[in-house]
Short mmCIF file of N, CA and C and ligand atoms in Angstrom, two decimals:
data_model
loop_
_atom_site.label_atom_id
_atom_site.label_comp_id
_atom_site.label_asym_id
_atom_site.label_seq_id
_atom_site.Cartn_x
_atom_site.Cartn_y
_atom_site.Cartn_z
N MET A 68 85.54 103.88 56.66
CA MET A 68 86.77 104.46 57.19
C MET A 68 87.90 104.28 56.17
N SER A 69 88.68 105.30 55.99
CA SER A 69 89.79 105.17 55.04
C SER A 69 90.86 104.25 55.63
N LYS A 70 91.69 103.75 54.73
CA LYS A 70 92.76 102.85 55.17
C LYS A 70 93.68 103.55 56.17
N PHE A 71 93.91 104.84 55.87
CA PHE A 71 94.82 105.60 56.72
C PHE A 71 94.28 105.72 58.15
N VAL A 72 92.99 106.12 58.24
CA VAL A 72 92.37 106.27 59.56
C VAL A 72 92.34 104.93 60.28
N LEU A 73 92.01 103.90 59.52
CA LEU A 73 91.94 102.57 60.10
C LEU A 73 93.30 102.16 60.70
N SER A 74 94.36 102.41 59.93
CA SER A 74 95.67 102.00 60.47
C SER A 74 96.04 102.85 61.68
N LEU A 75 95.61 104.10 61.68
CA LEU A 75 95.86 104.95 62.86
C LEU A 75 95.18 104.37 64.08
N VAL A 76 93.92 103.97 63.89
CA VAL A 76 93.14 103.42 65.00
C VAL A 76 93.79 102.13 65.50
N VAL A 77 94.18 101.28 64.55
CA VAL A 77 94.81 100.02 64.92
C VAL A 77 96.12 100.31 65.67
N PHE A 78 96.88 101.24 65.14
CA PHE A 78 98.16 101.59 65.76
C PHE A 78 97.94 102.08 67.20
N ALA A 79 96.95 102.98 67.35
CA ALA A 79 96.67 103.55 68.67
C ALA A 79 96.25 102.46 69.65
N SER A 80 95.44 101.51 69.18
CA SER A 80 94.98 100.45 70.08
C SER A 80 96.15 99.59 70.51
N ILE A 81 97.02 99.27 69.56
CA ILE A 81 98.17 98.43 69.90
C ILE A 81 99.06 99.17 70.88
N ALA A 82 99.28 100.46 70.62
CA ALA A 82 100.13 101.26 71.50
C ALA A 82 99.56 101.28 72.92
N THR A 83 98.24 101.49 73.02
CA THR A 83 97.60 101.53 74.33
C THR A 83 97.77 100.19 75.04
N LEU A 84 97.56 99.12 74.28
CA LEU A 84 97.68 97.77 74.83
C LEU A 84 99.09 97.54 75.37
N LEU A 85 100.08 97.98 74.59
CA LEU A 85 101.47 97.79 74.99
C LEU A 85 101.76 98.57 76.26
N VAL A 86 101.35 99.82 76.29
CA VAL A 86 101.63 100.67 77.44
C VAL A 86 101.03 100.04 78.70
N HIS A 87 99.82 99.48 78.55
CA HIS A 87 99.16 98.89 79.71
C HIS A 87 99.78 97.57 80.13
N SER A 88 100.14 96.76 79.14
CA SER A 88 100.57 95.41 79.49
C SER A 88 102.03 95.38 79.94
N LEU A 89 102.83 96.34 79.50
CA LEU A 89 104.26 96.22 79.77
C LEU A 89 104.66 96.70 81.16
N LYS A 90 103.78 97.37 81.86
CA LYS A 90 104.28 97.98 83.09
C LYS A 90 103.25 97.96 84.21
N ASP A 91 102.87 96.78 84.60
CA ASP A 91 101.89 96.70 85.67
C ASP A 91 102.57 96.49 87.03
N TYR A 92 103.68 97.14 87.19
CA TYR A 92 104.34 97.11 88.49
C TYR A 92 104.71 98.53 88.86
N TYR A 93 105.01 98.76 90.12
CA TYR A 93 105.27 100.11 90.59
C TYR A 93 106.19 100.07 91.80
N TRP A 94 106.79 101.18 92.10
CA TRP A 94 107.71 101.29 93.24
C TRP A 94 107.06 102.17 94.29
N ARG A 95 106.89 101.62 95.48
CA ARG A 95 106.32 102.39 96.58
C ARG A 95 107.44 102.88 97.50
N ASP A 96 107.21 104.01 98.14
CA ASP A 96 108.17 104.50 99.14
C ASP A 96 108.31 103.47 100.25
N TYR A 97 109.54 103.27 100.68
CA TYR A 97 109.80 102.26 101.71
C TYR A 97 110.41 102.91 102.94
N ASP A 98 109.79 102.64 104.11
CA ASP A 98 110.32 103.23 105.35
C ASP A 98 110.51 102.16 106.42
N GLY A 99 110.62 100.90 105.99
CA GLY A 99 110.80 99.80 106.94
C GLY A 99 109.59 98.90 107.04
N GLU A 100 108.44 99.39 106.54
CA GLU A 100 107.21 98.59 106.53
C GLU A 100 107.05 97.97 105.14
N THR A 101 106.88 96.66 105.10
CA THR A 101 106.70 96.01 103.81
C THR A 101 105.23 96.05 103.40
N PRO A 102 104.92 96.68 102.26
CA PRO A 102 103.51 96.69 101.82
C PRO A 102 103.04 95.28 101.44
N ASP A 103 101.72 95.07 101.49
CA ASP A 103 101.15 93.75 101.19
C ASP A 103 101.44 93.28 99.77
N ASP A 104 101.56 94.24 98.86
CA ASP A 104 101.75 93.85 97.46
C ASP A 104 103.21 93.91 97.01
N ALA A 105 104.13 93.89 97.98
CA ALA A 105 105.56 93.87 97.63
C ALA A 105 105.88 92.56 96.91
N VAL A 106 106.74 92.65 95.92
CA VAL A 106 107.13 91.46 95.14
C VAL A 106 108.22 90.70 95.91
N LEU A 107 107.95 89.44 96.18
CA LEU A 107 108.90 88.62 96.92
C LEU A 107 110.13 88.34 96.05
N GLY A 108 111.30 88.61 96.62
CA GLY A 108 112.53 88.39 95.85
C GLY A 108 113.18 87.06 96.15
N GLY A 109 112.70 86.39 97.20
CA GLY A 109 113.27 85.11 97.60
C GLY A 109 113.29 85.00 99.11
N HIS A 110 113.99 83.96 99.59
CA HIS A 110 114.12 83.75 101.04
C HIS A 110 115.59 83.63 101.40
N ASP A 111 115.94 84.10 102.58
CA ASP A 111 117.32 83.94 103.01
C ASP A 111 117.49 82.57 103.65
N LYS A 112 118.69 82.30 104.18
CA LYS A 112 118.96 80.96 104.68
C LYS A 112 118.13 80.63 105.92
N ASN A 113 117.58 81.65 106.59
CA ASN A 113 116.68 81.42 107.72
C ASN A 113 115.22 81.49 107.30
N ASN A 114 115.00 81.43 105.99
CA ASN A 114 113.64 81.48 105.42
C ASN A 114 112.91 82.80 105.69
N LYS A 115 113.68 83.84 105.85
CA LYS A 115 113.05 85.17 105.95
C LYS A 115 112.92 85.76 104.55
N SER A 116 111.87 86.55 104.36
CA SER A 116 111.59 87.09 103.04
C SER A 116 112.56 88.21 102.66
N ILE A 117 112.86 88.23 101.37
CA ILE A 117 113.73 89.25 100.80
C ILE A 117 112.93 89.98 99.71
N TYR A 118 113.07 91.28 99.65
CA TYR A 118 112.32 92.06 98.67
C TYR A 118 113.26 92.85 97.77
N ILE A 119 112.68 93.42 96.73
CA ILE A 119 113.47 94.12 95.73
C ILE A 119 113.32 95.62 95.94
N GLY A 120 114.43 96.28 96.13
CA GLY A 120 114.38 97.71 96.42
C GLY A 120 115.14 98.52 95.39
N GLN A 121 114.98 99.82 95.55
CA GLN A 121 115.60 100.78 94.64
C GLN A 121 115.99 101.97 95.51
N ALA A 122 117.24 102.39 95.44
CA ALA A 122 117.68 103.51 96.27
C ALA A 122 118.27 104.60 95.39
N TYR A 123 117.99 105.82 95.77
CA TYR A 123 118.52 106.97 95.03
C TYR A 123 119.84 107.39 95.66
N VAL A 124 120.86 107.48 94.85
CA VAL A 124 122.16 107.94 95.32
C VAL A 124 122.48 109.23 94.57
N GLN A 125 122.61 110.30 95.33
CA GLN A 125 122.77 111.62 94.72
C GLN A 125 123.97 111.66 93.76
N ASN A 126 123.76 112.25 92.60
CA ASN A 126 124.78 112.41 91.56
C ASN A 126 125.24 111.10 90.94
N GLU A 127 124.64 109.99 91.32
CA GLU A 127 125.07 108.71 90.76
C GLU A 127 123.93 108.02 90.00
N GLY A 128 122.75 108.01 90.61
CA GLY A 128 121.62 107.38 89.93
C GLY A 128 120.72 106.60 90.87
N LEU A 129 119.99 105.70 90.27
CA LEU A 129 119.05 104.86 91.00
C LEU A 129 119.58 103.44 90.96
N VAL A 130 119.80 102.86 92.13
CA VAL A 130 120.45 101.56 92.16
C VAL A 130 119.49 100.49 92.72
N VAL A 131 119.61 99.29 92.21
CA VAL A 131 118.81 98.17 92.72
C VAL A 131 119.43 97.69 94.02
N VAL A 132 118.61 97.52 95.04
CA VAL A 132 119.12 97.05 96.33
C VAL A 132 118.26 95.92 96.87
N GLN A 133 118.78 95.23 97.86
CA GLN A 133 118.03 94.19 98.54
C GLN A 133 117.39 94.76 99.80
N ILE A 134 116.12 94.46 99.99
CA ILE A 134 115.45 94.85 101.22
C ILE A 134 115.20 93.58 102.03
N ASP A 135 115.71 93.57 103.24
CA ASP A 135 115.48 92.45 104.14
C ASP A 135 114.27 92.77 104.99
N GLN A 136 113.45 91.75 105.21
CA GLN A 136 112.23 91.93 105.98
C GLN A 136 112.51 92.68 107.29
N ASP A 137 111.74 93.70 107.57
CA ASP A 137 111.82 94.48 108.81
C ASP A 137 113.09 95.32 108.95
N GLN A 138 113.89 95.40 107.90
CA GLN A 138 115.09 96.23 107.97
C GLN A 138 114.86 97.53 107.22
N LYS A 139 115.17 98.63 107.86
CA LYS A 139 114.93 99.93 107.25
C LYS A 139 116.08 100.32 106.32
N SER A 140 117.29 99.89 106.64
CA SER A 140 118.44 100.32 105.85
C SER A 140 118.84 99.26 104.84
N VAL A 141 119.52 99.71 103.81
CA VAL A 141 119.95 98.81 102.74
C VAL A 141 121.41 99.12 102.39
N TYR A 142 122.05 98.16 101.76
CA TYR A 142 123.37 98.40 101.17
C TYR A 142 123.20 98.63 99.68
N ALA A 143 123.94 99.58 99.14
CA ALA A 143 123.89 99.85 97.71
C ALA A 143 125.29 99.83 97.13
N GLU A 144 125.40 99.23 95.97
CA GLU A 144 126.68 99.20 95.26
C GLU A 144 126.61 100.29 94.20
N MET A 145 127.26 101.42 94.48
CA MET A 145 127.20 102.55 93.54
C MET A 145 128.42 103.40 93.81
N GLU A 146 129.44 103.29 92.98
CA GLU A 146 130.70 103.99 93.25
C GLU A 146 131.17 103.66 94.66
N GLY A 147 131.33 102.41 94.91
CA GLY A 147 131.68 101.96 96.25
C GLY A 147 130.41 101.51 96.96
N ILE A 148 130.56 101.09 98.20
CA ILE A 148 129.41 100.55 98.92
C ILE A 148 128.84 101.60 99.85
N GLN A 149 127.53 101.78 99.75
CA GLN A 149 126.85 102.79 100.56
C GLN A 149 125.83 102.11 101.46
N HIS A 150 125.68 102.65 102.65
CA HIS A 150 124.68 102.15 103.58
C HIS A 150 123.63 103.26 103.70
N LEU A 151 122.40 102.97 103.27
CA LEU A 151 121.40 104.03 103.14
C LEU A 151 120.13 103.70 103.92
N ASP A 152 119.47 104.75 104.43
CA ASP A 152 118.15 104.49 105.02
C ASP A 152 117.11 105.54 104.63
N THR A 153 117.41 106.29 103.57
CA THR A 153 116.40 107.21 103.03
C THR A 153 116.35 107.09 101.51
N ASN A 154 115.28 107.63 100.93
CA ASN A 154 115.10 107.59 99.46
C ASN A 154 115.14 106.17 98.92
N ILE A 155 114.39 105.28 99.59
CA ILE A 155 114.33 103.88 99.17
C ILE A 155 112.90 103.57 98.73
N LYS A 156 112.79 102.79 97.68
CA LYS A 156 111.48 102.33 97.21
C LYS A 156 111.50 100.82 97.13
N ILE A 157 110.29 100.23 97.16
CA ILE A 157 110.16 98.77 97.13
C ILE A 157 109.27 98.38 95.95
N LEU A 158 109.67 97.34 95.24
CA LEU A 158 108.93 96.89 94.05
C LEU A 158 107.63 96.20 94.46
N CYS A 159 106.52 96.65 93.87
CA CYS A 159 105.21 96.11 94.19
C CYS A 159 104.44 95.77 92.91
N GLY A 160 103.52 94.83 93.03
CA GLY A 160 102.70 94.45 91.89
C GLY A 160 102.22 93.02 92.07
N PRO A 161 101.31 92.57 91.20
CA PRO A 161 100.80 91.20 91.35
C PRO A 161 101.89 90.17 91.00
N PRO A 162 102.04 89.12 91.82
CA PRO A 162 103.13 88.15 91.65
C PRO A 162 103.13 87.47 90.28
N TYR A 163 101.94 87.29 89.67
CA TYR A 163 101.91 86.56 88.39
C TYR A 163 102.60 87.31 87.27
N LEU A 164 102.95 88.56 87.48
CA LEU A 164 103.61 89.35 86.43
C LEU A 164 105.12 89.10 86.35
N PHE A 165 105.65 88.32 87.28
CA PHE A 165 107.11 88.22 87.37
C PHE A 165 107.59 86.78 87.39
N TYR A 166 108.74 86.56 86.77
CA TYR A 166 109.48 85.32 87.04
C TYR A 166 110.97 85.58 86.86
N TRP A 167 111.77 84.70 87.44
CA TRP A 167 113.22 84.82 87.33
C TRP A 167 113.70 83.94 86.18
N MET A 168 114.63 84.47 85.42
CA MET A 168 115.18 83.71 84.31
C MET A 168 116.70 83.71 84.42
N SER A 169 117.25 82.54 84.18
CA SER A 169 118.70 82.42 84.25
C SER A 169 119.36 83.16 83.08
N SER A 170 120.37 83.95 83.37
CA SER A 170 121.06 84.69 82.32
C SER A 170 122.53 84.81 82.68
N ASN A 171 123.29 85.46 81.84
CA ASN A 171 124.70 85.69 82.16
C ASN A 171 125.29 86.83 81.33
N ILE A 172 126.55 87.06 81.56
CA ILE A 172 127.32 88.17 81.02
C ILE A 172 127.15 88.36 79.50
N THR A 173 127.03 87.26 78.77
CA THR A 173 126.88 87.36 77.31
C THR A 173 125.45 87.12 76.85
N LYS A 174 124.71 86.32 77.62
CA LYS A 174 123.36 85.92 77.20
C LYS A 174 122.36 87.06 77.35
N LEU A 175 122.58 87.96 78.32
CA LEU A 175 121.61 89.02 78.62
C LEU A 175 121.25 89.83 77.37
N HIS A 176 122.25 90.08 76.57
CA HIS A 176 122.09 90.85 75.34
C HIS A 176 120.97 90.25 74.46
N THR A 177 120.97 88.94 74.33
CA THR A 177 119.95 88.24 73.55
C THR A 177 118.61 88.23 74.28
N ASP A 178 118.66 88.00 75.58
CA ASP A 178 117.43 87.97 76.38
C ASP A 178 116.65 89.28 76.22
N LEU A 179 117.40 90.38 76.13
CA LEU A 179 116.76 91.70 76.05
C LEU A 179 115.92 91.87 74.80
N LYS A 180 116.24 91.12 73.76
CA LYS A 180 115.49 91.22 72.51
C LYS A 180 114.18 90.46 72.59
N GLU A 181 114.12 89.50 73.52
CA GLU A 181 112.95 88.61 73.57
C GLU A 181 112.08 88.84 74.79
N LYS A 182 112.66 89.38 75.83
CA LYS A 182 111.92 89.49 77.10
C LYS A 182 111.86 90.95 77.55
N GLN A 183 110.84 91.20 78.36
CA GLN A 183 110.70 92.51 78.98
C GLN A 183 111.26 92.39 80.40
N LEU A 184 112.46 92.88 80.60
CA LEU A 184 113.05 92.77 81.94
C LEU A 184 112.59 93.94 82.80
N VAL A 185 112.50 93.70 84.09
CA VAL A 185 112.12 94.77 85.01
C VAL A 185 113.30 95.74 85.14
N VAL A 186 113.05 97.00 84.83
CA VAL A 186 114.10 98.01 84.95
C VAL A 186 114.13 98.48 86.40
N GLY A 187 115.27 98.34 87.03
CA GLY A 187 115.36 98.65 88.46
C GLY A 187 115.99 99.99 88.74
N GLY A 188 116.55 100.62 87.71
CA GLY A 188 117.19 101.92 87.93
C GLY A 188 118.09 102.26 86.76
N HIS A 189 119.01 103.15 87.00
CA HIS A 189 119.95 103.56 85.97
C HIS A 189 121.12 104.29 86.62
N GLU A 190 122.22 104.32 85.88
CA GLU A 190 123.35 105.13 86.31
C GLU A 190 123.17 106.47 85.61
N ASP A 191 123.33 107.58 86.30
CA ASP A 191 123.13 108.89 85.68
C ASP A 191 123.92 108.99 84.37
N GLY A 192 123.24 109.36 83.31
CA GLY A 192 123.90 109.55 82.02
C GLY A 192 124.36 108.26 81.37
N ALA A 193 123.97 107.13 81.94
CA ALA A 193 124.42 105.85 81.37
C ALA A 193 123.22 104.93 81.17
N LYS A 194 123.49 103.66 81.14
CA LYS A 194 122.44 102.70 80.79
C LYS A 194 121.59 102.29 81.98
N ARG A 195 120.63 101.41 81.66
CA ARG A 195 119.67 100.96 82.68
C ARG A 195 120.26 99.84 83.54
N TYR A 196 119.67 99.70 84.71
CA TYR A 196 119.96 98.54 85.55
C TYR A 196 118.75 97.63 85.54
N PHE A 197 119.00 96.34 85.44
CA PHE A 197 117.94 95.36 85.62
C PHE A 197 118.08 94.73 86.99
N VAL A 198 117.02 94.01 87.39
CA VAL A 198 117.01 93.40 88.72
C VAL A 198 117.62 92.01 88.62
N GLY A 199 118.69 91.77 89.37
CA GLY A 199 119.38 90.48 89.34
C GLY A 199 119.35 89.79 90.69
N ARG A 200 119.68 88.50 90.65
CA ARG A 200 119.68 87.70 91.89
C ARG A 200 120.70 86.58 91.73
N ILE A 201 121.46 86.35 92.80
CA ILE A 201 122.40 85.21 92.79
C ILE A 201 122.26 84.43 94.09
N LYS A 202 122.79 83.22 94.09
CA LYS A 202 122.92 82.47 95.34
C LYS A 202 124.14 83.03 96.06
N CYS A 203 124.02 83.18 97.38
CA CYS A 203 125.14 83.72 98.14
C CYS A 203 125.10 83.09 99.53
N PRO A 204 126.13 83.28 100.34
CA PRO A 204 126.14 82.65 101.66
C PRO A 204 124.93 83.03 102.53
N ASP A 205 124.31 84.18 102.30
CA ASP A 205 123.12 84.58 103.05
C ASP A 205 121.87 83.82 102.59
N GLY A 206 121.95 83.17 101.45
CA GLY A 206 120.79 82.50 100.84
C GLY A 206 120.71 82.96 99.41
N VAL A 207 119.92 84.00 99.18
CA VAL A 207 119.98 84.68 97.88
C VAL A 207 120.27 86.15 98.13
N CYS A 208 120.89 86.78 97.15
CA CYS A 208 121.18 88.21 97.24
C CYS A 208 120.67 88.89 95.98
N ILE A 209 119.98 90.01 96.18
CA ILE A 209 119.44 90.81 95.08
C ILE A 209 120.44 91.92 94.76
N GLY A 210 120.60 92.20 93.48
CA GLY A 210 121.50 93.28 93.10
C GLY A 210 121.15 93.81 91.72
N LYS A 211 122.09 94.52 91.15
CA LYS A 211 121.84 95.19 89.87
C LYS A 211 122.63 94.52 88.75
N VAL A 212 122.04 94.54 87.56
CA VAL A 212 122.75 94.08 86.37
C VAL A 212 122.76 95.25 85.40
N LEU A 213 123.94 95.74 85.07
CA LEU A 213 124.03 96.86 84.14
C LEU A 213 123.75 96.36 82.73
N GLU A 214 122.98 97.14 82.00
CA GLU A 214 122.59 96.74 80.63
C GLU A 214 123.82 96.35 79.81
N GLN A 215 124.77 97.21 79.72
CA GLN A 215 126.03 96.89 79.04
C GLN A 215 127.13 97.65 79.73
N GLY A 216 127.94 96.94 80.47
CA GLY A 216 129.04 97.61 81.16
C GLY A 216 130.25 97.69 80.24
N GLY A 217 131.45 97.64 80.82
CA GLY A 217 132.67 97.66 80.03
C GLY A 217 132.67 96.52 79.02
N ASP A 218 133.12 96.76 77.80
CA ASP A 218 133.15 95.76 76.72
C ASP A 218 131.77 95.23 76.37
N GLY A 219 130.72 95.95 76.72
CA GLY A 219 129.37 95.49 76.40
C GLY A 219 128.93 94.32 77.25
N LYS A 220 129.65 94.04 78.33
CA LYS A 220 129.32 92.88 79.17
C LYS A 220 128.36 93.29 80.29
N SER A 221 127.47 92.39 80.63
CA SER A 221 126.46 92.65 81.66
C SER A 221 126.77 91.86 82.92
N ILE A 222 127.27 92.54 83.91
CA ILE A 222 127.73 91.90 85.14
C ILE A 222 126.80 92.24 86.29
N PHE A 223 126.64 91.29 87.21
CA PHE A 223 125.83 91.49 88.42
C PHE A 223 126.71 92.10 89.51
N TYR A 224 126.18 93.12 90.18
CA TYR A 224 126.84 93.67 91.37
C TYR A 224 125.83 93.76 92.50
N GLY A 225 126.26 93.39 93.68
CA GLY A 225 125.40 93.51 94.85
C GLY A 225 126.27 93.66 96.09
N VAL A 226 125.60 93.60 97.24
CA VAL A 226 126.31 93.72 98.51
C VAL A 226 125.71 92.69 99.46
N ASP A 227 126.55 91.92 100.13
CA ASP A 227 126.00 90.95 101.08
C ASP A 227 125.74 91.62 102.44
N ARG A 228 125.26 90.85 103.40
CA ARG A 228 124.86 91.46 104.68
C ARG A 228 126.02 91.89 105.55
N ASN A 229 127.23 91.49 105.15
CA ASN A 229 128.39 92.00 105.87
C ASN A 229 128.94 93.26 105.22
N GLY A 230 128.21 93.73 104.19
CA GLY A 230 128.67 94.94 103.51
C GLY A 230 129.79 94.67 102.51
N GLU A 231 129.93 93.40 102.12
CA GLU A 231 130.97 93.05 101.15
C GLU A 231 130.39 93.04 99.74
N GLN A 232 131.17 93.51 98.79
CA GLN A 232 130.70 93.55 97.41
C GLN A 232 130.58 92.15 96.82
N LEU A 233 129.51 91.96 96.05
CA LEU A 233 129.30 90.71 95.31
C LEU A 233 129.37 91.03 93.83
N LYS A 234 129.99 90.15 93.09
CA LYS A 234 130.11 90.35 91.64
C LYS A 234 129.94 88.98 90.99
N ALA A 235 129.16 88.91 89.92
CA ALA A 235 128.94 87.59 89.30
C ALA A 235 128.70 87.74 87.80
N ASP A 236 129.18 86.74 87.06
CA ASP A 236 128.98 86.70 85.61
C ASP A 236 127.69 85.98 85.24
N SER A 237 127.21 85.11 86.14
CA SER A 237 125.97 84.37 85.90
C SER A 237 124.99 84.70 87.02
N TYR A 238 123.74 84.85 86.65
CA TYR A 238 122.74 85.32 87.61
C TYR A 238 121.35 85.07 87.05
N ASP A 239 120.33 85.33 87.87
CA ASP A 239 118.95 85.35 87.39
C ASP A 239 118.56 86.81 87.18
N VAL A 240 117.71 87.06 86.19
CA VAL A 240 117.15 88.41 86.02
C VAL A 240 115.63 88.32 86.15
N LEU A 241 115.03 89.40 86.63
CA LEU A 241 113.58 89.43 86.85
C LEU A 241 112.89 89.86 85.56
N VAL A 242 111.97 88.99 85.10
CA VAL A 242 111.25 89.24 83.85
C VAL A 242 109.84 89.72 84.16
N ASN A 243 109.39 90.72 83.40
CA ASN A 243 108.01 91.20 83.50
C ASN A 243 107.21 90.41 82.46
N ASP A 244 106.43 89.46 82.95
CA ASP A 244 105.71 88.54 82.06
C ASP A 244 104.36 89.11 81.69
N ASN A 245 104.35 89.95 80.65
CA ASN A 245 103.11 90.62 80.29
C ASN A 245 102.17 89.74 79.46
N SER A 246 102.60 88.50 79.15
CA SER A 246 101.74 87.62 78.36
C SER A 246 100.69 86.95 79.24
N PHE A 247 100.90 87.00 80.55
CA PHE A 247 100.00 86.31 81.46
C PHE A 247 98.67 87.05 81.60
N VAL A 248 97.58 86.35 81.38
CA VAL A 248 96.25 86.96 81.55
C VAL A 248 95.55 86.25 82.71
N PRO A 249 95.36 86.96 83.82
CA PRO A 249 94.72 86.30 84.97
C PRO A 249 93.26 85.97 84.68
N ASN A 250 92.75 84.91 85.31
CA ASN A 250 91.32 84.59 85.18
C ASN A 250 90.52 85.67 85.87
N LYS A 251 89.52 86.14 85.17
CA LYS A 251 88.71 87.21 85.77
C LYS A 251 87.57 86.60 86.57
C1 NAG B 329 109.30 79.43 104.78
O1 NAG B 329 108.30 80.33 105.28
C2 NAG B 329 107.05 80.20 104.64
C3 NAG B 329 106.09 81.23 105.22
O2 NAG B 329 106.67 82.49 105.22
C4 NAG B 329 106.50 78.80 104.79
O3 NAG B 329 105.31 78.68 104.06
C5 NAG B 329 107.52 77.78 104.26
O4 NAG B 329 107.05 76.48 104.53
C6 NAG B 329 108.87 77.99 104.93
N1 NAG B 329 109.85 77.10 104.33
C7 NAG B 329 110.74 76.43 105.05
C8 NAG B 329 111.70 75.60 104.27
O5 NAG B 329 110.77 76.48 106.27
C1 NAG B 330 125.87 81.97 79.17
O1 NAG B 330 124.73 81.20 78.84
C2 NAG B 330 124.84 80.59 77.58
C3 NAG B 330 123.50 79.93 77.28
O2 NAG B 330 123.06 79.15 78.36
C4 NAG B 330 126.00 79.60 77.59
O3 NAG B 330 126.14 79.00 76.33
C5 NAG B 330 127.30 80.36 77.94
O4 NAG B 330 128.35 79.44 78.07
C6 NAG B 330 127.12 81.11 79.23
N1 NAG B 330 128.28 81.94 79.48
C7 NAG B 330 128.83 82.06 80.68
C8 NAG B 330 129.98 82.99 80.76
O5 NAG B 330 128.42 81.43 81.66
#
C-alpha cells in the first residue's frame, strides 16, 4: 500500500472512531413519560429525580430545560421565561458516558479545549448551549450555559420551580466522557 493510501485509511479509521465515540447520547421526544434510559440530572430536595431536557422555542432556538419527574411542562429561559409543554426532548444514553464538572464564567473557555461537553441546544444564528447545573433552593436546577455570551463570558441561566430566573457565574457542566470503555 502506498503511503498516501495508508494515511487515508488511517485517517478514515480515526474519523470513524471519533464520530462513534463522541456522541453516544440522543434526545428522545418527551411527553411526560420518562424513558428508562433517560440521563439522571440529579435529585431535588425531596429526592425526586430531575432530568435534562431540550425545548424548541420558535424563532429563538433550542434551549436546555429541566424536566421534573412526572411533569409534562417545563420552564425555559429564552428571551424571557416561557412555560412550555410541546416540542420537548429528554437526554438519553448510558450513564457511564456522563459526569458533571465544576466550571465557571472564565474557566469554561479552557474546559472546552480539553473536554467534550454535551451540547444541549443553540440560540438561532448564535453559539451553542451546554448543559449546566447549579445548587438552588429546589435542590439542584438544570439550565443552559451559553458558549460565549457578552464579553466572551459563559453564564448559566435557568428557571426555578416558581418560574423565577436563575443566573450564575459558577456552575457544573455535563461532560461527555468518551474515554470510558465499558466491560464487554
Ligand atoms: C433517594 O431515592 C433513591 C431511589 O430513587 C434512593 O436510592 C436513595 O436512597 C434516596 N436518598 C435519600 C437521601 O433519601
Ligand atoms: C473560576 O475557576 C478558576 C479555576 O478553578 C478560578 O481560579 C477562578 O477564580 C474562578 N472564577 C470565578 C469567577 O469563580
